[in-house]
Amino acid sequence: MYVKMIVSVLAVILAVASAGRSGGVVDADMNDKDAKDALQFAVAQHNRESSDIYVRHVYEVVKVQTQVVSGIKYIFTVKMAKTSCRKGGVEALCTIPKDPANEMVTRTLNSNLPTCQFEVWSQPWLNKIEVVENTCKQTSG
């Protein structure tokens, strides 16, 4: 009887102790250079693959997470907005119009901007980075 109780307690302790190990998704800091680079890579690829004629930029970073998976997987949840720049120009210099009356911003309120989730897998020792998921959804509102 005591053996069962001790084994149960040890199992709970082991489960709690292993929760913070590698492989789990954890919140990350968007000020980290590698996270910034991964998000920039994801947005650039999104713009290349999108059929929209205008460049999109991140309006707001909602959440950043990482997961250790034979490298680092960055999971970004962001609000995206159109710029006034057409694709094919100097896209790095494009900015999101701040005037809410400007129709280039998708709707006028931040809450109505499309929410995108990008998952970027980075293996810096192999000089490899790829977007493994790109899901953009228009929120209702």
Coordinates of C-alpha atoms in Angstrom, one line a residue:
M1 CA 0.0 0.0 0.0
Y2 CA 2.8 2.4 0.9
V3 CA 4.7 1.4 -2.2
K4 CA 1.8 2.5 -4.4
M5 CA 1.5 5.8 -2.6
I6 CA 5.2 6.5 -2.9
V7 CA 5.3 5.5 -6.6
S8 CA 2.3 7.8 -7.2
V9 CA 4.0 10.7 -5.5
L10 CA 7.3 10.1 -7.3
A11 CA 5.4 10.0 -10.6
V12 CA 3.8 13.4 -9.9
I13 CA 7.2 14.9 -8.9
L14 CA 8.9 13.5 -12.0
A15 CA 6.1 14.9 -14.3
V16 CA 6.3 18.4 -12.7
A17 CA 10.2 18.4 -12.9
S18 CA 10.2 17.3 -16.5
A19 CA 7.7 20.0 -17.6
G20 CA 10.4 22.6 -18.2
R21 CA 12.7 20.3 -20.2
S22 CA 13.6 20.8 -23.8
G23 CA 10.9 20.0 -26.3
G24 CA 8.2 22.1 -24.6
V25 CA 6.9 25.3 -26.0
V26 CA 8.0 28.3 -23.9
D27 CA 7.3 32.0 -24.2
A28 CA 10.2 34.0 -25.7
D29 CA 11.5 37.5 -25.9
M30 CA 10.9 39.4 -29.1
N31 CA 13.9 41.6 -28.4
D32 CA 16.2 38.5 -29.0
K33 CA 18.1 39.0 -32.2
D34 CA 17.5 35.4 -33.5
A35 CA 13.7 35.8 -32.9
K36 CA 13.7 39.1 -34.8
D37 CA 15.7 37.5 -37.7
A38 CA 13.3 34.6 -37.8
L39 CA 10.2 36.8 -37.9
Q40 CA 11.8 39.0 -40.6
F41 CA 12.5 35.8 -42.6
A42 CA 8.9 34.6 -42.2
V43 CA 7.4 38.0 -43.2
A44 CA 9.6 38.2 -46.3
Q45 CA 8.6 34.7 -47.4
H46 CA 4.9 35.5 -46.7
N47 CA 5.2 38.6 -49.0
R48 CA 6.8 36.5 -51.7
E49 CA 4.1 33.9 -51.6
S50 CA 1.1 36.2 -51.2
S51 CA -1.0 37.2 -54.2
D52 CA -1.5 40.6 -52.7
I53 CA 0.2 43.4 -54.8
Y54 CA 1.1 45.3 -51.6
V55 CA 3.8 44.5 -49.1
R56 CA 2.6 43.6 -45.6
H57 CA 4.5 44.3 -42.4
V58 CA 4.0 43.3 -38.8
Y59 CA 1.8 45.8 -37.1
E60 CA 1.8 44.1 -33.6
V61 CA 3.6 41.0 -32.2
V62 CA 0.9 39.3 -30.1
K63 CA 3.0 36.3 -28.9
V64 CA 6.4 34.8 -29.4
Q65 CA 7.3 31.2 -28.3
T66 CA 10.1 28.8 -28.9
Q67 CA 10.5 25.1 -28.9
V68 CA 13.7 23.1 -29.0
V69 CA 13.3 20.5 -31.9
S70 CA 16.7 19.6 -33.5
G71 CA 17.1 23.4 -33.7
I72 CA 14.8 26.1 -32.6
K73 CA 11.2 26.5 -33.7
Y74 CA 9.9 30.0 -33.4
I75 CA 6.2 30.4 -33.1
F76 CA 5.0 33.9 -33.8
T77 CA 1.4 35.2 -33.5
V78 CA 1.3 38.6 -35.2
K79 CA -1.1 41.2 -36.6
M80 CA -0.3 42.1 -40.2
A81 CA -1.1 45.3 -42.1
K82 CA -0.6 46.4 -45.7
T83 CA 1.9 49.1 -46.5
S84 CA 1.4 51.6 -49.3
C85 CA 4.3 50.0 -51.2
R86 CA 3.8 47.6 -54.1
K87 CA 5.9 44.5 -54.3
G88 CA 9.1 44.6 -56.2
G89 CA 10.4 47.9 -54.8
V90 CA 12.6 48.6 -51.8
E91 CA 10.3 46.7 -49.4
A92 CA 12.5 47.3 -46.3
L93 CA 11.7 51.0 -46.5
C94 CA 7.9 50.6 -46.5
T95 CA 6.0 51.6 -43.5
I96 CA 2.4 51.0 -42.3
P97 CA 0.3 54.1 -42.7
K98 CA -0.7 55.4 -39.3
D99 CA -3.7 57.4 -40.5
P100 CA -6.7 55.2 -39.8
A101 CA -8.6 56.9 -42.7
N102 CA -6.0 55.6 -45.1
E103 CA -7.6 52.6 -46.8
M104 CA -4.2 50.8 -47.2
V105 CA -4.5 49.6 -43.6
T106 CA -6.7 46.6 -43.6
R107 CA -9.8 48.0 -41.9
T108 CA -9.0 50.8 -39.4
L109 CA -8.7 49.1 -36.0
N110 CA -5.9 46.9 -34.8
S111 CA -8.4 44.3 -33.7
N112 CA -9.6 43.9 -37.3
L113 CA -6.2 43.3 -38.8
P114 CA -5.4 39.8 -40.0
T115 CA -3.8 37.5 -37.4
C116 CA -1.0 35.4 -38.7
Q117 CA 0.8 32.5 -37.1
F118 CA 4.3 31.8 -38.5
E119 CA 6.4 28.8 -37.4
V120 CA 10.0 29.1 -38.3
W121 CA 12.5 26.3 -37.9
S122 CA 16.1 27.4 -37.5
Q123 CA 19.2 25.3 -37.4
P124 CA 22.0 27.9 -37.3
W125 CA 24.8 25.4 -37.2
L126 CA 23.6 24.2 -40.7
N127 CA 22.9 27.7 -41.9
K128 CA 19.3 26.5 -42.4
I129 CA 16.0 28.3 -41.8
E130 CA 12.6 27.6 -43.1
V131 CA 9.0 28.6 -42.6
V132 CA 7.1 25.4 -41.6
E133 CA 3.7 27.0 -41.1
N134 CA 2.1 30.2 -42.4
T135 CA -1.5 30.7 -41.4
C136 CA -3.1 34.1 -41.8
K137 CA -6.7 34.6 -40.9
Q138 CA -8.9 37.7 -41.2
T139 CA -10.5 38.3 -37.8
S140 CA -14.2 39.2 -37.7
G141 CA -15.3 42.5 -36.3

